C-alpha positions as a LaTeX table, in Angstrom:
\begin{tabular}{lrrr}
\hline
Residue & $x$ (\AA) & $y$ (\AA) & $z$ (\AA) \\
\hline
Met1 & 0.00 & 0.00 & 0.00 \\
Pro2 & 1.56 & 3.30 & $-1.02$ \\
Thr3 & 2.35 & 5.82 & 1.65 \\
Ser4 & 0.92 & 8.72 & $-0.37$ \\
Ser5 & $-2.72$ & 9.64 & $-0.11$ \\
Thr6 & $-4.72$ & 7.89 & $-2.82$ \\
Pro7 & $-8.49$ & 7.99 & $-3.40$ \\
Trp8 & $-8.79$ & 4.47 & $-1.97$ \\
Leu9 & $-6.98$ & 5.46 & 1.21 \\
Arg10 & $-9.30$ & 8.46 & 1.62 \\
Val11 & $-12.36$ & 6.27 & 1.06 \\
Gly12 & $-11.05$ & 3.79 & 3.62 \\
Arg13 & $-10.41$ & 6.57 & 6.12 \\
Val14 & $-13.93$ & 7.98 & 5.63 \\
Met15 & $-15.44$ & 4.50 & 6.10 \\
Gln16 & $-13.33$ & 3.95 & 9.21 \\
Leu17 & $-14.33$ & 7.29 & 10.71 \\
Gly18 & $-17.96$ & 6.65 & 9.78 \\
Leu19 & $-18.06$ & 3.26 & 11.50 \\
Glu20 & $-16.21$ & 4.57 & 14.52 \\
Gly21 & $-18.52$ & 7.60 & 14.66 \\
Val22 & $-21.72$ & 5.55 & 14.51 \\
Ala23 & $-20.36$ & 3.06 & 17.06 \\
Gly24 & $-19.29$ & 5.92 & 19.34 \\
Ala25 & $-22.64$ & 7.67 & 19.02 \\
Thr26 & $-24.42$ & 4.40 & 19.81 \\
Leu27 & $-22.22$ & 3.87 & 22.85 \\
Phe28 & $-22.90$ & 7.43 & 23.98 \\
Ala29 & $-26.66$ & 6.92 & 23.53 \\
Met30 & $-26.41$ & 3.70 & 25.54 \\
Met31 & $-24.63$ & 5.60 & 28.32 \\
Leu32 & $-27.27$ & 8.35 & 28.32 \\
Leu33 & $-30.09$ & 5.81 & 28.35 \\
Thr34 & $-28.57$ & 3.92 & 31.26 \\
Thr35 & $-27.95$ & 7.13 & 33.20 \\
Ala36 & $-31.50$ & 8.35 & 32.62 \\
Asp37 & $-32.92$ & 4.94 & 33.58 \\
Val38 & $-30.91$ & 4.73 & 36.81 \\
Thr39 & $-31.77$ & 8.34 & 37.67 \\
Gly40 & $-35.44$ & 7.75 & 37.00 \\
Arg41 & $-35.46$ & 4.49 & 38.92 \\
Tyr42 & $-33.72$ & 5.70 & 42.08 \\
Phe43 & $-34.80$ & 9.33 & 42.35 \\
Phe44 & $-38.27$ & 9.34 & 40.81 \\
Asn45 & $-39.28$ & 5.68 & 41.18 \\
Ser46 & $-39.99$ & 5.66 & 37.43 \\
Pro47 & $-37.58$ & 3.63 & 35.27 \\
Ile48 & $-37.55$ & 3.92 & 31.48 \\
Leu49 & $-39.51$ & 1.03 & 30.01 \\
Gly50 & $-37.55$ & $-1.19$ & 27.63 \\
Thr51 & $-34.11$ & 0.00 & 28.70 \\
Val52 & $-32.74$ & $-3.52$ & 28.94 \\
Glu53 & $-33.85$ & $-4.38$ & 25.39 \\
Leu54 & $-32.52$ & $-1.14$ & 23.95 \\
Thr55 & $-29.20$ & $-1.61$ & 25.75 \\
Gln56 & $-28.87$ & $-5.15$ & 24.41 \\
Leu57 & $-29.57$ & $-4.00$ & 20.84 \\
Met58 & $-27.20$ & $-1.05$ & 21.09 \\
Leu59 & $-24.44$ & $-3.20$ & 22.61 \\
Ala60 & $-24.66$ & $-5.64$ & 19.71 \\
Ala61 & $-24.56$ & $-2.72$ & 17.27 \\
Val62 & $-21.47$ & $-1.22$ & 18.95 \\
Val63 & $-19.59$ & $-4.52$ & 18.88 \\
Phe64 & $-20.31$ & $-5.34$ & 15.26 \\
Leu65 & $-19.93$ & $-1.77$ & 13.94 \\
Ser66 & $-16.44$ & $-1.79$ & 15.48 \\
Leu67 & $-15.47$ & $-5.21$ & 14.11 \\
Pro68 & $-14.36$ & $-4.13$ & 10.60 \\
Val69 & $-12.09$ & $-1.44$ & 12.02 \\
Val70 & $-10.64$ & $-3.86$ & 14.57 \\
Cys71 & $-10.00$ & $-6.45$ & 11.86 \\
Trp72 & $-8.33$ & $-3.93$ & 9.55 \\
Arg73 & $-6.08$ & $-2.54$ & 12.28 \\
Glu74 & $-5.45$ & $-6.02$ & 13.69 \\
Glu75 & $-6.33$ & $-4.78$ & 17.16 \\
His76 & $-8.18$ & $-7.94$ & 18.10 \\
Val77 & $-7.00$ & $-10.20$ & 20.88 \\
Ser78 & $-4.19$ & $-12.43$ & 19.67 \\
Val79 & $-1.90$ & $-14.96$ & 21.25 \\
Asp80 & 1.69 & $-14.97$ & 20.08 \\
Leu81 & 2.29 & $-18.70$ & 20.34 \\
Leu82 & 3.89 & $-18.87$ & 16.91 \\
Asp83 & 6.23 & $-15.89$ & 17.23 \\
Ala84 & 9.11 & $-18.01$ & 18.52 \\
Ile85 & 8.71 & $-20.54$ & 15.70 \\
Phe86 & 8.69 & $-18.14$ & 12.73 \\
Pro87 & 11.88 & $-16.36$ & 11.78 \\
Pro88 & 11.29 & $-12.64$ & 11.12 \\
Arg89 & 11.79 & $-13.02$ & 7.36 \\
Leu90 & 8.88 & $-15.53$ & 7.19 \\
Ile91 & 6.39 & $-13.67$ & 9.34 \\
Trp92 & 4.53 & $-12.57$ & 6.24 \\
Ile93 & 3.71 & $-16.22$ & 5.44 \\
Arg94 & 2.24 & $-16.73$ & 8.89 \\
Gln95 & 0.23 & $-13.53$ & 8.57 \\
Val96 & $-1.14$ & $-14.52$ & 5.17 \\
Ile97 & $-2.23$ & $-17.92$ & 6.51 \\
Val98 & $-3.79$ & $-16.46$ & 9.66 \\
Asn99 & $-5.64$ & $-13.79$ & 7.70 \\
Leu100 & $-6.98$ & $-16.36$ & 5.22 \\
Ile101 & $-8.25$ & $-18.56$ & 8.05 \\
Val102 & $-9.90$ & $-15.59$ & 9.76 \\
Thr103 & $-11.39$ & $-14.48$ & 6.43 \\
Gly104 & $-12.92$ & $-17.92$ & 5.91 \\
Ala105 & $-14.35$ & $-18.03$ & 9.42 \\
Leu106 & $-15.83$ & $-14.53$ & 9.16 \\
Trp107 & $-17.35$ & $-15.30$ & 5.75 \\
Val108 & $-18.98$ & $-18.51$ & 7.01 \\
Met109 & $-20.39$ & $-16.62$ & 9.99 \\
Ala110 & $-21.65$ & $-13.78$ & 7.77 \\
Arg111 & $-23.53$ & $-16.19$ & 5.51 \\
Arg112 & $-25.05$ & $-18.08$ & 8.43 \\
Val113 & $-26.08$ & $-14.89$ & 10.25 \\
Trp114 & $-27.64$ & $-13.55$ & 7.02 \\
Ala115 & $-29.76$ & $-16.71$ & 6.85 \\
Leu116 & $-30.81$ & $-16.12$ & 10.46 \\
Gly117 & $-31.76$ & $-12.54$ & 9.55 \\
Glu118 & $-33.91$ & $-13.77$ & 6.67 \\
Arg119 & $-35.63$ & $-16.23$ & 8.97 \\
Ala120 & $-36.21$ & $-13.56$ & 11.62 \\
Met121 & $-37.80$ & $-11.27$ & 9.03 \\
Glu122 & $-39.98$ & $-14.07$ & 7.61 \\
Trp123 & $-41.20$ & $-15.08$ & 11.03 \\
Gly124 & $-41.71$ & $-11.49$ & 12.19 \\
Asp125 & $-39.33$ & $-11.98$ & 15.10 \\
Val126 & $-39.44$ & $-8.95$ & 17.44 \\
Thr127 & $-38.08$ & $-8.03$ & 20.85 \\
Glu128 & $-40.22$ & $-9.12$ & 23.75 \\
Phe129 & $-41.24$ & $-5.81$ & 25.29 \\
Leu130 & $-40.79$ & $-3.02$ & 22.71 \\
Arg131 & $-41.65$ & $-5.20$ & 19.67 \\
Ile132 & $-38.62$ & $-3.98$ & 17.69 \\
Pro133 & $-37.92$ & $-6.25$ & 14.67 \\
Asn134 & $-34.76$ & $-8.32$ & 15.29 \\
Gly135 & $-34.07$ & $-8.97$ & 11.62 \\
Tyr136 & $-32.58$ & $-5.53$ & 10.96 \\
Leu137 & $-29.97$ & $-5.91$ & 13.67 \\
Ile138 & $-29.19$ & $-9.42$ & 12.48 \\
Tyr139 & $-28.69$ & $-8.11$ & 8.94 \\
Leu140 & $-26.38$ & $-5.39$ & 10.29 \\
Ile141 & $-24.34$ & $-8.04$ & 12.10 \\
Ser142 & $-24.07$ & $-10.09$ & 8.92 \\
Ile143 & $-23.01$ & $-7.10$ & 6.84 \\
Met144 & $-20.34$ & $-6.13$ & 9.37 \\
Leu145 & $-19.06$ & $-9.72$ & 9.45 \\
Ala146 & $-18.83$ & $-9.74$ & 5.64 \\
Ala147 & $-17.06$ & $-6.36$ & 5.63 \\
Ser148 & $-14.63$ & $-7.68$ & 8.24 \\
Ala149 & $-14.00$ & $-10.76$ & 6.09 \\
Leu150 & $-13.23$ & $-8.59$ & 3.06 \\
Leu151 & $-10.91$ & $-6.32$ & 5.03 \\
Thr152 & $-9.11$ & $-9.30$ & 6.55 \\
Leu153 & $-8.70$ & $-10.78$ & 3.06 \\
Leu154 & $-7.29$ & $-7.47$ & 1.84 \\
Arg155 & $-4.93$ & $-7.43$ & 4.81 \\
Gly156 & $-3.73$ & $-10.92$ & 3.86 \\
Val157 & $-3.20$ & $-9.85$ & 0.25 \\
Leu158 & $-1.16$ & $-6.87$ & 1.44 \\
Tyr159 & 0.98 & $-9.14$ & 3.63 \\
Phe160 & 1.52 & $-11.38$ & 0.63 \\
Leu161 & 2.44 & $-8.51$ & $-1.69$ \\
Glu162 & 4.85 & $-7.07$ & 0.82 \\
Gly163 & 6.31 & $-10.51$ & 1.51 \\
Ile164 & 7.11 & $-11.13$ & $-2.15$ \\
Arg165 & 8.42 & $-7.57$ & $-2.44$ \\
Val166 & 5.76 & $-6.20$ & $-4.79$ \\
Ile167 & 5.09 & $-3.53$ & $-2.19$ \\
Glu168 & 8.38 & $-2.14$ & $-0.95$ \\
Arg169 & 7.20 & 0.32 & 1.67 \\
Gly170 & 4.03 & 1.13 & 3.49 \\
Gly171 & 2.59 & $-2.35$ & 3.78 \\
Pro172 & 1.46 & $-4.03$ & 6.96 \\
Leu173 & 4.95 & $-5.32$ & 7.82 \\
Ser174 & 6.63 & $-1.96$ & 7.40 \\
Pro175 & 8.25 & $-0.38$ & 10.47 \\
Glu176 & 6.45 & 2.90 & 9.68 \\
Lys177 & 3.22 & 1.30 & 10.85 \\
Gly178 & 4.72 & 0.91 & 14.32 \\
Lys179 & 4.18 & $-2.82$ & 14.32 \\
Gly180 & 7.49 & $-4.05$ & 13.01 \\
Gly181 & 7.57 & $-7.70$ & 12.13 \\
Asp182 & 5.83 & $-9.06$ & 15.21 \\
Thr183 & 2.16 & $-8.31$ & 14.63 \\
\hline
\end{tabular}
C-alpha cells in the first residue's frame, strides 16, 4: 500500500471514521439511556420502560460496527504462540495464513447470520417488550461480518504482496506502521 494519499486510502479513512462515529454515538446513547434509567429508577421511582432491550440491541450494534475497524487494524486479541517458531523473514507467510483462516471463518459466519436474519424477518421476530424487529440488527451483524472478512482478506493480500516484495514500503509489515515484524 503506497504511503501517499490515494483515493482508496481516503475512502477507507472515511469508512473507518464513519463506522467509529456511529459506534461511538451508539455507545454514547447507551450511556445516556442507562444514566436516565438509573436516575429515574432511584430518584423518581420511574424507570424507562424497555431499557434492557434497547441496551442489548445497542451493545450488539457497537460490537459489530467496530469489528471491521478492529480487523483492519489487527487490534483484536491475539496470542503470540507462533512468534518463537517463525523467523522474522517468514512472518509474512504466517500472517497470510492467519488472515486467510480468519477471512474464511468470518465469511462462514456472515452467511449463516444472514440466513438467520432472513428467517427472523420471515417469522416477524421482534423483541419481547418493545416489539422492535430483530431482523434488521441481524442483517447489520451479517453485513459487518462480511465487511470484516473482506478487510481481513485485503490485509492478507497486502501481507503477501509485501512478503514477495511487490510492495516495498508502506505495507502491513513496514516499520512505519509501528508494528514491526511481530504483529
